[in-house]
Amino acid sequence: MKTTRVTARLAGLAVGLALGVSALAVTRASAADTPQKGGDLIMLRAEQLRTLLPSQPTDNASIWPIEEVFNTLLVPKQDGSGVAPSLATSWEQSKDGLDWTFHLRHGVKFTNGQEMTSKDVKFSIEETSKPSSPFAFINAAITKVTTPDAYTVVIHTAKPFAPLPADMAIFANSIVPYDYAGMTPEAFSKKPIGTGPFMLKSWTPGVEATFERNPNYWDKGKPYLDSITFKVVADSNTRANEVQGGQAQIDEFPAFSSITALQNSGTAKIGTYASSRVDFLSINTQKKPFDNVDVRRAIASAVDKNTLVKVVLFGHGKPAGAYMSPSSWSHDPSITGYPYDLKAAKAFLAKSPVPDGFKATITVASGNSDQQTMAQIIQASLAKLGIKITIQTLDPSAAYDAKQNGNYDMGFSYDTTDIVDPDEIIRFTGSYDGGSHGLYSFYKNKEIDSWIAKAATLNDQDARQKIYFKVEKAWNEAQPLVPLFYTPELYAYASNVHDFHPFVTGNYNLADVWMSK
Amino acid sequence: MNGAGMATRKTDGPAGAGGERASAGQAPLLEIDRLCVSAHINGQDWRALENITLRVDRGETRGLVGESGSGKSLTLRAAMGLLPGSLSVTSGAIRFKGRDLLADGGKAMAAVRGTGIAMVFQEPAVALNPVMRVGRQITDSVSARRGWGRRQAREFAVELMDQVGIRDPKRWVEAYPHQLSGGMRQRVMIASAIACGPELIFCDEPTTALDVTVQSQILKLFSKLQADLHAGFLYVTHDLSVVAEFCSSLSVMYAGRIVEQSDDLKAMVQAPVHPYTRALLGAVPRIKGPIQRLRGLSSSAPPLTERSQAPTAPLAEVSPGWQVAPASPEEVELFETGVQAWEAQA
Amino acid sequence: MTEVMIEKKRAGLMSRIGRTGRRRGNTHLLIGAVIVGLIVLMAICAPLLTRYGPIDQDFTATLQGPSWTHLLGTDNLGRDLWSRILFGARTDLFLATVAVAAPLVIGTAIGALSGYFGGWFDTIIMRIADIVVAFPFYVLVISLVFIMGNGVGSIFAAISIVSWVAYARIVRAETMVLSSTDFVDALKVGGLGSGRIVFRHLVPNVVSQAIVYAMSDIVANIGVIVTLSYFGMGIVPPTPDWGSMMADGQPFFAGGYYGLMVVPAAAVIVTSFGLSLVGDGLANVLRVKR
Amino acid sequence: MLRFLIRRLLLLIPVVVGVATLTFMLMHMTPGDPARTYLGDRASPQALAALRHQWGLDQPLWRQYLAFMGGLATGNLGQSMFFHDSIVSLLAIRLPPTLLLMAIATLFSILISVPLAVWMALSRGGAVDTAVRSFNSVAQGTPLFFTGAVLIAVFSLKLHWFPVAGYGKTFGEHVVSLILPSIAVALVIIPFLIRGLRGALIDALNSEFVNFAKAKGLSRRAIWTHYALRNAAIPGISILGIQVGYLAGGSLVIENVFAIPGMGTFLMKGILNRDFPVVQASALIFALLVIFVYLLTDIAYGLFDPRVRVK
């Protein structure tokens, strides 16, 4: 999910069925070890937990703890290929495709003892659909939610809407007690009542938050851990040291440079997991000369993606071609983007209105050493084309503001998905009015926008895939964004942590995690 | 107040200007014997004091005069072991009641300070600890030595302050040095010096920093103490009128040496032998007696680093207790003609 | 007041016999001057001392340790650390020194005037000084970085806005001491205008203390530049500067690549060592209490 | 004494108003919209508008300023945008670590500087004197986060004497976790303090009143404690005051490196998130901290130096 991070997080290789990926071992405890109960897991992160009200946050630092306190009707499969039952045991779509019916699990209790029924589900979905909630767009297709009986919920959509089940697995549609069990949303966000594996024990804003095991969690026997604590540690060195020193178990955000040291430290291990993340060099197509496609193609041909992977990611990544991540079925493997070829770049530039180059800036977030490094590499190679780049460093929120309002030339951005269905990202990254104006490229293409809208209405995945491939080819031609590389989710964790497998959408599922003594 | 009789010690000899010479058998109160001090500047040793020899007996007040830079203050500081880091005693002895203070690495010196020898400094403004109440500064040494409590020490301080002429001492005993006038500060210092009942008191130009009226009051105080304590005084000054009024014997110093000294001040003043002494005494305006042309000295002593390092002849005995350094022709010419040269300019 | 003058006279008196302090002060000045001189020299003829440009990237040789081809090794972009230190010296020393000049001049002037005139002028100046000192430096710097864009300009402005206060305070104290002496009264009686008195007579007497402080201020400025780079508000890449080299190297420290941070840190330490020796030596020569 | 205190507190008001106004102005001038930063790209315009209204950002600037200053006067520092908590309760969490850090660092500085300065004054020009002086020059130039990184690498990772970072739960853990950061911070203060104390001690030892004390036959120990140290304390206190004042601002780096939830990181987060109430409150707290330290210094100055007290 797009976040403002002080230091950018670039993870290793994505496990993608279609790509036959390189041999980065996925470390996993041998199946023979049986999970043991007990243990307090401490997780380090760069950003602080802001709120525990599911309909409020947009930042990962708040989303992931919410996913441990609440449940959703469905959950994404671990490899991102679809959704699985959670609070809803089964679901089906009506013949005319306009109604989705969900059958709820029986005997699920909230932490205040109240039983979870369809009334709570209706309230939760309607709460997130309110315009004031930042994730209202996810439920935009929903017209009405009805509760025929205590354990059945029917969701009506204006047009057939294939991604609905995936949307029911998103944290924003977590199930909260009806009317927040009588509390105000503000109070509820500080003392949440959910059905999830953990309950809030103590929370020092901006410092740390501790969640203890929910004794009567509906998935009997889980969670194994006694408690989990999320601690804020801004400095990446300090996080690496704490995990190495045994003071914490998981570093959510290890710097690439510390990977080799952590791996041979003996006390910590590096886990790489499938991720939907794709990093781009956004180009502001509104401004001259970037409105010209040849200029953009010249820039794309002058970006040496292999060097970026080697120098910035220390090899933990793969150069990007298509806009969609290999972890999604909408990824078109045949697209490989513009190869690094300065002669071709010069040729493109010759055809453009500025054949002998021009001046431009790359906007970078301060404190983000990876962005600084990439900017300097691109600066050096563009200089060979006569394109003189100055690096403009702004603090994260100012850099973000500049990209939002389009007063920048080029900048770095990335995007991850929150649902397994590609619809969310494609609309967000590709279409003009998808929230980030085509990931800040302000690239308008009516044709692409219409394809995206049409694909959302089809039920057949192959048909949708054909359309998405057409969309990606169009983007590749126009290059409003230069895709840089695909990176896996990367975590450093202590060797006594087992079965820690974050999903493609980022959910931790700490209910399955256990610690050996 | 037990044993506080210090202030009015019994004297074992008649007080008097001339002072009675100690009999040969008993060691003198203070005997400085051929004391040499040198300064280490930029890697070289320069002689600051050369063969200083003088004696002070109980009840005697010896004046030590000379221009600034003649080494008179230095002699006092050497005798008290207060030489700054760059200066050191190279030879000679300082015997207090027969015991050489330099011999055993400063232990004797430490034992003697305060109870044996006391010292009053020139500038009361900087010689008192600015952050300590005056009462406490007067008695901190003696009360530590005699294990007195705060209250007892305070009473003794008030008594001493009264004795040195500070009006309403109760009001000032808790005051800080900067709250007192120059004269009062000097009296505090004197009170502090005599607190431990010393037998010998060094005075390093104690009145120079004060204005004339206060100066005479302090001198009266010294005379009173001289009578009461029957202590020996070594009084450094460049003010010859003070010498005349207060001292019984005199030593004259020039360029780090004693050029002339006598146990009988009057005799020496009437007929000084050494040309420098004559020039020095001649430079004093007489109020009484016939009007004489003022005689001045053209040049003061050369700075330390320009003095010749050749050893000078020892003092010769003019008469018992009266020694004079033989003056070289150049010195005679310098001190005699110096006067004409000055007149010619005027 | 007279106490101080007597103390000086007495010190004068004793000093005729010479104090050891002055000679040792010179050796401090000498060693310091040699170190700083050497660094300045290396910075000036940097191109002669190295084959590589400070921003030449070589991706075949990233994160190498010290070797004959790269004396101090290379950074994550394969740039030669030895050349970046040399050219970095130019940026940092120039900025740190220039960023002392303005506050020294402004601070001394304000300090002298407020020390001499006192009254409401002095109170206002001192209240402004309180606000400037109390104000968290980083809020100021970050805002300046936005208004003027980051890089040398905003750093220079930020440092100048804050550090004139120290000079003003030092000079004000010394001026107040002097302006109550007969020496200043004599000037007034002599009919001189207050402007001439302050700037022609008072300032030369009090400026030595400020100059000595300036030495340690240069050291402090280098520290500020380094810290600003740590928070990403320092010199604009790719211009080499010790601060950003250290900030870029910091994430690699836990990764075992110590050189990236240790090399620039050593450069900063050695330069500060030289500068503070010069400061000490200067203090002795100018006979100023540090 | 009371009159002196009241006068100083009254002088406080213009400074507080000055700092508050300056922070308000600077924060509102810098680009970056807190609502957008908080809600991210996905937020709909209505969501942004709702949040801006909730935070009162849609009001004209001068009214926001009046509201802020009004709140200041009544002690209501408002709500943090990002932490969903009242500033006062947040400060209750964030202020103690910084105060404790400053206290321990000041204690370390005194415990290390005084004996060293005495030893150096005694053995003037000797090996110890030169060694510590060169150490001072080096320590003064060493950047804080480099010292921090080295201290962690040696004492936490290799020797396991101290936790790598963090602040712990109980008071005991607080103190233990603050020892390394305090040493790092103390290393900035010590050079200045030692140089000041050493100079003052040497001046005192060469002074006339120490000569007079020796002449009175006072013991060496009495001379050192009541004459030399008492007088050297005066410049010592003013140097300590100034350095601890800088420390208040400088704790930012160390809190970041050692992950201490103090005012430094709180202010920095506030700035990065454009959380105006947090920035304005923290800036004020820092200002008050610095002024409080200067006030303490002046009071201590008065205690030690009677000449000042009388004024």
XYZ file of N, CA, C and O in Angstrom, chain A residues 34-123:
360
model
N 7.135 -29.395 15.351
C 5.724 -29.140 15.668
C 5.659 -27.790 16.393
O 6.508 -27.498 17.250
N 4.683 -26.943 16.071
C 4.588 -25.601 16.685
C 4.476 -25.715 18.209
O 3.799 -26.622 18.730
N 5.187 -24.830 18.915
C 5.088 -24.813 20.394
C 4.342 -23.552 20.807
O 4.501 -22.490 20.194
N 3.580 -23.686 21.861
C 2.801 -22.523 22.364
C 3.748 -21.619 23.155
O 4.772 -22.067 23.696
N 3.428 -20.335 23.225
C 4.170 -19.439 24.117
C 5.176 -18.562 23.362
O 5.441 -18.791 22.202
N 5.673 -17.566 24.063
C 6.699 -16.681 23.488
C 6.113 -15.298 23.198
O 4.940 -15.159 22.839
N 6.953 -14.289 23.419
C 6.549 -12.903 23.125
C 7.376 -12.416 21.936
O 8.603 -12.312 22.031
N 6.670 -12.160 20.849
C 7.370 -11.757 19.614
C 7.459 -10.227 19.561
O 6.452 -9.539 19.766
N 8.659 -9.716 19.294
C 8.819 -8.247 19.159
C 9.183 -7.945 17.713
O 10.098 -8.553 17.143
N 8.418 -7.022 17.122
C 8.596 -6.703 15.700
C 9.008 -5.220 15.588
O 8.383 -4.345 16.195
N 10.096 -4.971 14.824
C 10.593 -3.580 14.699
C 10.163 -3.004 13.363
O 10.162 -3.708 12.343
N 9.789 -1.702 13.397
C 9.392 -1.060 12.127
C 9.817 0.399 12.140
O 10.157 0.942 13.182
N 9.778 1.026 10.959
C 10.270 2.409 10.861
C 9.150 3.396 11.176
O 9.405 4.516 11.614
N 7.871 2.956 10.945
C 6.771 3.925 11.122
C 5.929 3.524 12.328
O 5.935 2.359 12.755
N 5.186 4.465 12.862
C 4.410 4.168 14.083
C 2.989 3.755 13.715
O 2.486 4.118 12.655
N 2.364 2.970 14.635
C 0.953 2.576 14.485
C 0.107 3.820 14.777
O 0.255 4.455 15.820
N -0.770 4.184 13.820
C -1.530 5.430 14.028
C -2.913 5.152 14.606
O -3.369 5.817 15.509
N -3.630 4.137 14.040
C -5.009 3.916 14.520
C -5.372 2.442 14.364
O -4.759 1.715 13.584
N -6.345 1.980 15.185
C -6.792 0.574 15.079
C -8.233 0.521 14.613
O -8.920 -0.489 14.770
N -8.738 1.610 14.041
C -10.099 1.616 13.472
C -9.953 1.213 12.000
O -9.334 1.923 11.215
N -10.517 0.050 11.596
C -10.243 -0.498 10.254
C -10.572 0.460 9.119
O -9.900 0.465 8.093
N -11.589 1.332 9.301
C -12.012 2.170 8.157
C -11.164 3.442 8.076
O -11.441 4.294 7.229
N -10.164 3.585 8.920
C -9.445 4.880 8.965
C -8.088 4.883 8.255
O -7.783 5.824 7.544
N -7.220 3.854 8.414
C -5.827 4.037 7.962
C -5.624 3.771 6.479
O -6.476 3.174 5.820
N -4.475 4.233 5.971
C -4.037 3.866 4.620
C -2.586 3.377 4.708
O -2.019 2.948 3.731
N -1.934 3.512 5.929
C -0.501 3.159 6.004
C -0.321 1.728 6.534
O -1.030 1.270 7.441
N 0.687 1.042 5.947
C 0.933 -0.363 6.346
C 1.126 -0.491 7.849
O 0.663 -1.453 8.473
N 1.822 0.506 8.439
C 2.154 0.398 9.867
C 0.878 0.259 10.701
O 0.907 -0.335 11.778
N -0.248 0.769 10.214
C -1.502 0.590 10.974
C -2.257 -0.626 10.446
O -2.885 -1.357 11.210
N -2.151 -0.878 9.135
C -2.952 -1.962 8.524
C -2.585 -3.317 9.118
O -3.445 -4.099 9.531
N -1.224 -3.593 9.219
C -0.868 -4.969 9.606
C -1.294 -5.302 11.036
O -1.838 -6.371 11.290
N -1.132 -4.431 12.009
C -1.664 -4.775 13.343
C -3.188 -4.953 13.324
O -3.720 -5.844 13.973
N -3.887 -4.151 12.508
C -5.364 -4.278 12.447
C -5.736 -5.689 11.998
O -6.664 -6.310 12.514
N -4.912 -6.228 11.063
C -5.233 -7.574 10.534
C -5.023 -8.652 11.600
O -5.437 -9.785 11.432
N -4.342 -8.300 12.728
C -4.169 -9.296 13.807
C -5.295 -9.162 14.832
O -5.517 -10.046 15.644
N -5.988 -8.000 14.796
C -7.022 -7.781 15.828
C -8.411 -8.114 15.278
O -9.295 -8.572 16.003
N -8.574 -7.898 13.955
C -9.892 -8.167 13.344
C -9.767 -9.274 12.301
O -8.671 -9.615 11.856
N -10.936 -9.818 11.940
C -10.984 -10.778 10.812
C -11.824 -10.159 9.707
O -12.591 -9.218 9.923
N -11.643 -10.723 8.507
C -12.502 -10.309 7.378
C -13.293 -11.545 6.963
O -13.009 -12.664 7.397
N -14.304 -11.316 6.087
C -15.126 -12.465 5.633
C -14.226 -13.508 4.998
O -14.297 -14.704 5.294
N -13.313 -13.023 4.104
C -12.428 -13.967 3.402
C -10.979 -13.507 3.626
O -10.744 -12.382 4.084
N -10.022 -14.379 3.348
C -8.611 -13.976 3.423
C -7.923 -14.367 2.119
O -8.332 -15.347 1.482
N -6.905 -13.579 1.717
C -6.173 -13.928 0.477
C -5.412 -15.236 0.673
O -5.002 -15.547 1.796
N -5.255 -15.992 -0.418
C -4.422 -17.199 -0.316
C -2.967 -16.735 -0.191
O -2.607 -15.627 -0.640
N -2.126 -17.602 0.354
C -0.764 -17.158 0.675
C -0.025 -16.724 -0.590
O 0.655 -15.717 -0.608
N -0.263 -17.443 -1.715
C 0.500 -17.082 -2.942
C -0.266 -16.055 -3.791
O 0.094 -15.783 -4.916
N -1.379 -15.545 -3.258
C -2.047 -14.466 -3.970
C -2.873 -14.930 -5.147
O -3.327 -14.125 -5.965
N -3.088 -16.245 -5.256
C -3.788 -16.715 -6.471
C -5.309 -16.653 -6.269
O -6.058 -16.909 -7.187
N -5.777 -16.311 -5.073
C -7.241 -16.281 -4.894
C -7.570 -16.004 -3.448
O -6.700 -15.518 -2.702
N -8.774 -16.275 -2.996
C -9.182 -15.995 -1.607
C -9.645 -17.297 -0.941
O -9.993 -18.262 -1.624
N -9.598 -17.293 0.408
C -9.976 -18.507 1.158
C -10.970 -18.098 2.242
O -11.049 -16.915 2.611
N -11.711 -19.054 2.800
C -12.732 -18.731 3.821
C -12.080 -18.217 5.107
O -10.948 -18.534 5.413
N -12.817 -17.341 5.813
C -12.382 -16.938 7.157
C -13.654 -16.832 7.988
O -14.175 -17.855 8.443
N -14.175 -15.587 8.167
C -15.432 -15.493 8.954
C -16.597 -16.034 8.133
O -17.607 -16.464 8.681
N -16.435 -16.017 6.754
C -17.467 -16.617 5.877
C -16.953 -17.988 5.461
O -15.827 -18.115 5.006
N -17.786 -18.998 5.694
C -17.315 -20.361 5.369
C -17.488 -20.618 3.870
O -16.721 -21.347 3.262
N -18.571 -20.022 3.247
C -18.739 -20.230 1.787
C -19.441 -19.023 1.181
O -20.061 -18.224 1.911
N -19.322 -18.844 -0.139
C -19.940 -17.673 -0.788
C -20.239 -18.044 -2.240
O -19.579 -18.916 -2.810
N -21.331 -17.419 -2.783
C -21.615 -17.680 -4.199
C -22.239 -16.443 -4.839
O -22.783 -15.575 -4.143
N -22.078 -16.382 -6.168
C -22.587 -15.224 -6.922
C -23.901 -15.641 -7.580
O -24.041 -16.773 -8.062
N -24.893 -14.715 -7.587
C -26.208 -15.041 -8.189
C -26.031 -15.177 -9.709
O -25.016 -14.730 -10.266
N -27.021 -15.795 -10.341
C -26.898 -16.060 -11.793
C -26.668 -14.771 -12.544
O -25.739 -14.661 -13.371
N -27.475 -13.688 -12.183
C -27.322 -12.443 -12.985
C -26.043 -11.694 -12.558
O -25.762 -10.591 -13.003
N -25.273 -12.309 -11.600
C -23.977 -11.702 -11.272
C -24.102 -10.458 -10.417
O -23.109 -9.826 -10.063
N -25.362 -10.093 -10.017
C -25.499 -8.818 -9.280
C -25.436 -9.025 -7.766
O -25.208 -8.095 -7.008
N -25.633 -10.266 -7.294
C -25.673 -10.469 -5.829
C -24.630 -11.499 -5.421
O -24.459 -12.523 -6.088
N -23.938 -11.206 -4.361
C -22.987 -12.156 -3.781
C -23.542 -12.524 -2.389
O -23.845 -11.646 -1.581
N -23.674 -13.846 -2.145
C -24.199 -14.292 -0.838
C -23.093 -14.960 -0.053
O -22.349 -15.794 -0.595
N -22.949 -14.518 1.224
C -21.891 -15.070 2.090
C -22.562 -15.770 3.269
O -23.478 -15.238 3.891
N -22.053 -17.017 3.582
C -22.594 -17.773 4.727
C -21.576 -17.704 5.861
O -20.390 -18.073 5.674
N -22.019 -17.154 7.031
C -21.075 -16.859 8.115
C -20.790 -18.087 8.978
O -21.638 -18.982 9.101
N -19.619 -18.071 9.553
C -19.217 -19.128 10.486
C -20.038 -18.952 11.779
O -20.303 -17.806 12.196
N -20.394 -20.099 12.389
C -21.185 -20.008 13.630
C -20.263 -19.950 14.850
O -19.099 -20.425 14.788
N -20.772 -19.380 15.940
C -20.068 -19.453 17.239
C -18.818 -18.598 17.310
O -17.971 -18.778 18.176
N -18.686 -17.605 16.394
C -17.496 -16.717 16.490
C -17.826 -15.602 17.481
O -18.896 -14.984 17.379
N -16.957 -15.374 18.443
C -17.254 -14.357 19.476
C -16.281 -13.179 19.365
O -15.098 -13.358 19.040
N -16.824 -11.964 19.617
C -15.942 -10.791 19.751
C -15.244 -10.875 21.120
O -15.673 -11.633 22.006
N -14.213 -10.110 21.316
C -13.466 -10.189 22.596
C -14.322 -9.666 23.752
O -13.988 -9.862 24.906
N -15.497 -9.004 23.447
C -16.358 -8.595 24.591
C -17.449 -9.640 24.819
O -18.441 -9.377 25.459
N -17.258 -10.818 24.183
C -18.179 -11.933 24.468
C -19.366 -11.989 23.529
O -20.022 -13.009 23.373
N -19.656 -10.894 22.855
C -20.809 -10.821 21.929
C -20.565 -11.739 20.736
O -19.433 -11.814 20.235
N -21.622 -12.411 20.221
C -21.401 -13.299 19.078
C -21.457 -12.492 17.781
O -22.255 -11.545 17.652
N -20.591 -12.849 16.827
C -20.522 -12.128 15.534
C -21.669 -12.614 14.657
O -21.840 -13.827 14.435
N -22.547 -11.660 14.160
C -23.678 -12.043 13.300
C -23.679 -11.150 12.052
O -22.840 -10.248 11.927
N -24.655 -11.374 11.158
C -24.706 -10.624 9.891
C -24.902 -9.123 10.171
O -24.449 -8.263 9.411
N -25.540 -8.785 11.305
C -25.762 -7.350 11.645
C -24.406 -6.628 11.715
O -24.235 -5.542 11.138
N -23.431 -7.308 12.364
C -22.104 -6.663 12.501
C -21.473 -6.505 11.098
O -20.892 -5.467 10.782
N -21.637 -7.545 10.229
C -21.008 -7.496 8.895
C -21.585 -6.310 8.111
O -20.863 -5.496 7.530
N -22.926 -6.186 8.161
C -23.587 -5.096 7.401
C -23.032 -3.752 7.886
O -22.605 -2.915 7.092
N -22.966 -3.610 9.233
C -22.500 -2.339 9.801
C -21.056 -2.047 9.348
O -20.730 -0.961 8.879
